[in-house]
CSV table of C-alpha atoms in Angstrom, one decimal:
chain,number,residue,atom,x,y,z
A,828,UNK,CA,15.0,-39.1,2.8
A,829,UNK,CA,12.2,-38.8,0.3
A,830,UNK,CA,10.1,-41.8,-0.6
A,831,UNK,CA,8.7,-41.8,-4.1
A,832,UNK,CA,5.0,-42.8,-3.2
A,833,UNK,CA,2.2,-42.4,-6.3
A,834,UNK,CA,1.8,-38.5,-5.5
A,835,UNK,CA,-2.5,-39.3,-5.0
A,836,UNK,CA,-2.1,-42.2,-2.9
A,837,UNK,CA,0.7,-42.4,-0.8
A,838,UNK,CA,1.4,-46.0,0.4
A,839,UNK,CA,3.7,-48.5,-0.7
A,840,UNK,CA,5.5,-51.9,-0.2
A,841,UNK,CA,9.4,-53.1,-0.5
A,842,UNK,CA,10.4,-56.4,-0.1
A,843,UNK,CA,14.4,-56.3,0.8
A,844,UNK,CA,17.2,-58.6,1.5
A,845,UNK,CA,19.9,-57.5,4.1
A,846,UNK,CA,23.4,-58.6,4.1
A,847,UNK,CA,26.8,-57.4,6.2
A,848,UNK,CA,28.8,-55.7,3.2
A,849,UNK,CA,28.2,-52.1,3.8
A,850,UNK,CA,26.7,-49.5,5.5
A,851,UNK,CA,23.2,-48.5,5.8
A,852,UNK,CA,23.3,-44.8,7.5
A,853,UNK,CA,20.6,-43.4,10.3
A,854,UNK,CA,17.9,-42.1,8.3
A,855,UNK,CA,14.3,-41.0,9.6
A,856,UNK,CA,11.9,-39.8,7.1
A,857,UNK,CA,8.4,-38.2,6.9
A,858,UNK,CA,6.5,-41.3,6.2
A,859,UNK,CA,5.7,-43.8,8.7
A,860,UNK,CA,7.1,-47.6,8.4
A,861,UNK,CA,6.1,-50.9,9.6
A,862,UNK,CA,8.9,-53.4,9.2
A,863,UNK,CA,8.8,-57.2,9.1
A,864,UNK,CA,11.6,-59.7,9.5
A,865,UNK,CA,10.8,-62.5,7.1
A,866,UNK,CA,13.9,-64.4,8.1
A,867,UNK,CA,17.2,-64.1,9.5
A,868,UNK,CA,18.6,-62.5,12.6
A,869,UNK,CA,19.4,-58.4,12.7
A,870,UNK,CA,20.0,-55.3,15.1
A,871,UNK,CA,17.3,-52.3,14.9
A,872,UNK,CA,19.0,-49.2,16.0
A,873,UNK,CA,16.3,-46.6,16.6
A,874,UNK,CA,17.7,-43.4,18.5
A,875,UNK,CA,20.3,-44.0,21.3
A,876,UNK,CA,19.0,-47.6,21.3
A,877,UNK,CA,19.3,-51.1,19.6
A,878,UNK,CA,17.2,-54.3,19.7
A,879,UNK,CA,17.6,-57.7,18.5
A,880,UNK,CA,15.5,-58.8,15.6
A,881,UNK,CA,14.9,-62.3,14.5
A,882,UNK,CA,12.4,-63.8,11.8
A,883,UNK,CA,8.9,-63.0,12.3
A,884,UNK,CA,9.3,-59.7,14.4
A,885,UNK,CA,7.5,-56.5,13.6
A,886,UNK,CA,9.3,-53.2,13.8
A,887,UNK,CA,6.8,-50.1,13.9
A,888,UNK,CA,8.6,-46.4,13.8
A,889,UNK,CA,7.5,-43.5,13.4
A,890,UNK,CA,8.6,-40.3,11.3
A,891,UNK,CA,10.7,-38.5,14.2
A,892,UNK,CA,12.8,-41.6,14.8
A,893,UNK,CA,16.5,-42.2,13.7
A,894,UNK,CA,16.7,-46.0,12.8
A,895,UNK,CA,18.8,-48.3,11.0
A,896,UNK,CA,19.5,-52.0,10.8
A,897,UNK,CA,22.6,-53.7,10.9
A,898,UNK,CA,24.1,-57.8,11.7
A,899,UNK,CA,25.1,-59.1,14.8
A,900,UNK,CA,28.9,-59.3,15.4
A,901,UNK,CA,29.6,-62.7,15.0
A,902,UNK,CA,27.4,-63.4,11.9
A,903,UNK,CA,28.8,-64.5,8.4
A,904,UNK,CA,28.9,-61.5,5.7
A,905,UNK,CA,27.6,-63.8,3.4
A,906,UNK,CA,24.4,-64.7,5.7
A,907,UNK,CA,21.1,-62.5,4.8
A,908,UNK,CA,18.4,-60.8,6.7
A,909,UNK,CA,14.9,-61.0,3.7
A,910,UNK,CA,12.2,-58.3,5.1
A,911,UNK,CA,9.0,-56.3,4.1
A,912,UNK,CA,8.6,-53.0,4.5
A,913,UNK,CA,5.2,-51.3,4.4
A,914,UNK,CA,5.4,-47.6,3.7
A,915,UNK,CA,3.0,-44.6,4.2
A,916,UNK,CA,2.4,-40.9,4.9
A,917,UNK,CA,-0.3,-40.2,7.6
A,918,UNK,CA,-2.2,-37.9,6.0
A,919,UNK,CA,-3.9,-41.0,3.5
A,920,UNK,CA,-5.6,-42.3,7.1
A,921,UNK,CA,-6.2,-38.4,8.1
A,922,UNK,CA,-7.9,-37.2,4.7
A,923,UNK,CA,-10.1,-40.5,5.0
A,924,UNK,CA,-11.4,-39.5,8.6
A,925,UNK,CA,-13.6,-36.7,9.3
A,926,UNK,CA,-14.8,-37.8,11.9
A,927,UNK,CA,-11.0,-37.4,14.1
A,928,UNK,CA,-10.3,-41.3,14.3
A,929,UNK,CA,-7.6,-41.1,12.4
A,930,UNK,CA,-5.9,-40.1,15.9
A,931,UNK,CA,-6.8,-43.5,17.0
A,932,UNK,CA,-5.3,-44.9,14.0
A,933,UNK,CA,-2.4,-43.8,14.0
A,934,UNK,CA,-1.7,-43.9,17.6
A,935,UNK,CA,1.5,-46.0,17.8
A,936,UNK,CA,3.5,-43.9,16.0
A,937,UNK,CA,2.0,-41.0,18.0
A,938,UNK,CA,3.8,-41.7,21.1
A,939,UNK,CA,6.8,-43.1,20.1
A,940,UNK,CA,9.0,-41.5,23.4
A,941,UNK,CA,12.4,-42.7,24.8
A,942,UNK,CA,11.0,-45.7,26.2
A,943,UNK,CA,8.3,-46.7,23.4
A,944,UNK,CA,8.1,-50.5,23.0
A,945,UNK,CA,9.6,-50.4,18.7
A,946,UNK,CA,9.4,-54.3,18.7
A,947,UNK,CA,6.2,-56.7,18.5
A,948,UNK,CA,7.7,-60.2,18.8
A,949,UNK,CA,6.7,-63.4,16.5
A,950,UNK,CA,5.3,-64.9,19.9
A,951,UNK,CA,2.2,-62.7,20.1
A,952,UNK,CA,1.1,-63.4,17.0
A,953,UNK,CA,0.4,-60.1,15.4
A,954,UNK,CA,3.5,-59.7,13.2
A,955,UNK,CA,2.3,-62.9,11.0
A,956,UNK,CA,-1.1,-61.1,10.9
A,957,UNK,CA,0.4,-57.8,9.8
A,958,UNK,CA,2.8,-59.4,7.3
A,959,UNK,CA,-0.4,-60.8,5.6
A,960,UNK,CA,-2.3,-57.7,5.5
A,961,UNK,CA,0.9,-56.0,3.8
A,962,UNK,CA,0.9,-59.1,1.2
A,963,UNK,CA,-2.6,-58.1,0.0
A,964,UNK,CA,-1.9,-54.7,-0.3
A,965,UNK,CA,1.0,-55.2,-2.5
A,966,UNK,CA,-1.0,-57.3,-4.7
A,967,UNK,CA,-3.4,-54.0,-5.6
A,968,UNK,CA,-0.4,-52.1,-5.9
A,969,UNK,CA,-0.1,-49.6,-8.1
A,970,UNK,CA,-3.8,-48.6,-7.5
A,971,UNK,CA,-5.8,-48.8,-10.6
A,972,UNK,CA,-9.2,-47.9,-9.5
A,973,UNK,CA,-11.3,-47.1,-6.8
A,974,UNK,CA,-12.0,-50.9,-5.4
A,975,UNK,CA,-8.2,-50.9,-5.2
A,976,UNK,CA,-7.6,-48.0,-3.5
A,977,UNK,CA,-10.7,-48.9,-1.1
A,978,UNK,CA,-9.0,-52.2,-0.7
A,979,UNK,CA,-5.8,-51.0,0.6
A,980,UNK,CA,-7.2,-48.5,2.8
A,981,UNK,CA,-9.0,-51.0,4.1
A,982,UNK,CA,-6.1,-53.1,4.4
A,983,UNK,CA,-3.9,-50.4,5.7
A,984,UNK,CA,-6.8,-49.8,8.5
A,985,UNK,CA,-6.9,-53.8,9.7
A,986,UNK,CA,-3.3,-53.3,10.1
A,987,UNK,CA,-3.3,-50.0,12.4
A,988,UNK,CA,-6.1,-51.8,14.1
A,989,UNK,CA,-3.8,-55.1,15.2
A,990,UNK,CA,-0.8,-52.0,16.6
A,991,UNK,CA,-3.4,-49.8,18.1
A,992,UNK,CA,-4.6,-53.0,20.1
A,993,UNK,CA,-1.2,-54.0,21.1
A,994,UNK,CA,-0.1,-50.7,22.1
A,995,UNK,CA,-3.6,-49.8,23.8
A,996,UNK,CA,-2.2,-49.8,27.6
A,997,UNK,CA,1.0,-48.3,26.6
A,998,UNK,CA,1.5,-44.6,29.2
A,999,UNK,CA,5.2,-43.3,27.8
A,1000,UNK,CA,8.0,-43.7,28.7
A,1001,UNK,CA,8.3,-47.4,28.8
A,1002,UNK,CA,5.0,-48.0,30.9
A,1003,UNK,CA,2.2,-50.3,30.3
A,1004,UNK,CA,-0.5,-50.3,32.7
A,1005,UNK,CA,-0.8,-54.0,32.1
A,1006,UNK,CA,1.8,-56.9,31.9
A,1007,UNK,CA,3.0,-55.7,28.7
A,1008,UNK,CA,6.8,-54.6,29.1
A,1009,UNK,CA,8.9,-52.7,26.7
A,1010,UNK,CA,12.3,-54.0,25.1
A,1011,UNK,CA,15.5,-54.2,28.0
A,1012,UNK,CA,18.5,-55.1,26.3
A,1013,UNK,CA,20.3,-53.4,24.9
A,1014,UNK,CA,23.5,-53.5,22.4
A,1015,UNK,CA,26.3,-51.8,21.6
A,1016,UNK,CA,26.9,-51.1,17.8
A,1017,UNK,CA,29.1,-53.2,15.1
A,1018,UNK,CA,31.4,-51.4,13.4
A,1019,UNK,CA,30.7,-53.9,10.4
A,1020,UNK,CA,28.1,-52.8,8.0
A,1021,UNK,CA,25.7,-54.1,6.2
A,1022,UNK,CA,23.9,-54.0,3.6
A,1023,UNK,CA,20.3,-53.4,1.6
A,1024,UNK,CA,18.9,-53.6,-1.4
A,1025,UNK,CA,15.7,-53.6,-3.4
A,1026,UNK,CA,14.7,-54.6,-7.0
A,1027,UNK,CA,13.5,-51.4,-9.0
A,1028,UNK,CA,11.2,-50.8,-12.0
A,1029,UNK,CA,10.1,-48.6,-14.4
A,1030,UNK,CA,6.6,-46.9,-14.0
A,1031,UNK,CA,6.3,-48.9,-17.9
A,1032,UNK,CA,7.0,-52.0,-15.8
A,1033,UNK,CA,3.8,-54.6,-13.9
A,1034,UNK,CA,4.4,-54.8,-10.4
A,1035,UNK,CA,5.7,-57.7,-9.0
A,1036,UNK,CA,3.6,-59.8,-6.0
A,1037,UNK,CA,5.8,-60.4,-4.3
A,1038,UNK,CA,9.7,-60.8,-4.3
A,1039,UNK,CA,11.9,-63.8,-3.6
A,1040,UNK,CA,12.0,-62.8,-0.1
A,1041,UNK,CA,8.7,-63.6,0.7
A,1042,UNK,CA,6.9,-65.4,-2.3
A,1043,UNK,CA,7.4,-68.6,-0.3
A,1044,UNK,CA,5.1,-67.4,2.7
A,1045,UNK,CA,1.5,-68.4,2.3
């Protein structure tokens, strides 16, 4: 599907709250998403696999990738999964470098293959890093002026910075060439759904800071 970023600057953040009512189909999309579990427990189906999510993962997929999300079997449809999304095309890191780092940038969605580790767990500390970074770029979004947009490049940057050092050993296909190992279990799909949704506004409308979802995180 088509994402409506600002048509000069194409990055933005959704704050979401997930819940087991109906379905949220496999989608992929030409922008590149970085997703963050702010609480709750979930499944991540991306391709012919699916992970367990819980609160304070990271979920990093690329534009070629299938994906959805969806509850466990056995949880209450009434229970809900609150998350961040941060949302952007490549080509806002490309035109910035001239120089050909923006290869290095964007690495980790680069070589998302079959056996591409999708998941960075709370436990290594990065997602809580990440989910701050995409706090402050929400709060200079919509960009107003130049220090704004320089500030959420520079934002975006830190961020690509924590993945591309956490993926840094990572061969394809599943190997690291350190102790770093890529998800193993795997789980067979619910037939329950779920569901999603997302406060919307009108371009005459301020931007919120942040949702309910996460305006209790510091």
């Amino acid at each position: 599907h088509v994402w409506p970023f600002d048509s000069s600057f194409a990055v933005d953040v959704r704050f979401f709250i997930f819940d087991k009512r109906h379905n949220i189909r496999m989608n992929r999309h030409d922008y590149f998403e970085i997703f963050y579990v702010h609480s709750g427990e979930t499944i991540c189906r991306i391709q012919n696999r699916s992970f367990p999510i819980s609160a304070g993962d990271l979920v990093v997929i690329s534009s070629t990738q299938y994906h959805t999300m969806y509850p466990p079997i056995e949880r209450d449809a009434r229970t809900t999964v609150k998350a961040a999304a941060l949302y952007f095309l490549p080509e806002l890191i490309r035109a910035a470098e001239t120089n050909g780092d923006d290869a290095e940038y964007l690495m980790p969605f680069l070589v998302q293959d079959a056996g591409f580790s999708h998941i960075i767990k709370a436990e290594t500390g990065i997602p809580n890093q990440v989910f701050d970074l995409i706090k402050r770029i929400n709060t200079e979004l919509p960009t107003a002026s130049t220090r704004a947009r320089l500030a959420v490049k520079t934002y975006l940057k830190m961020v690509l910075i924590l993945l591309v050092n956490h993926y840094a050993e990572y061969q394809g296909t599943g190997r690291y060439s350190t102790a770093n190992s890529a998800p193993s279990n795997t789980f067979a799909r619910s037939s329950n759904s779920s569901k999603i949704t997302t406060a919307k506004r009108s371009p005459s409308e301020p931007r919120p800071r942040l949702s309910a979802a996460a305006s209790r995180i510091s």
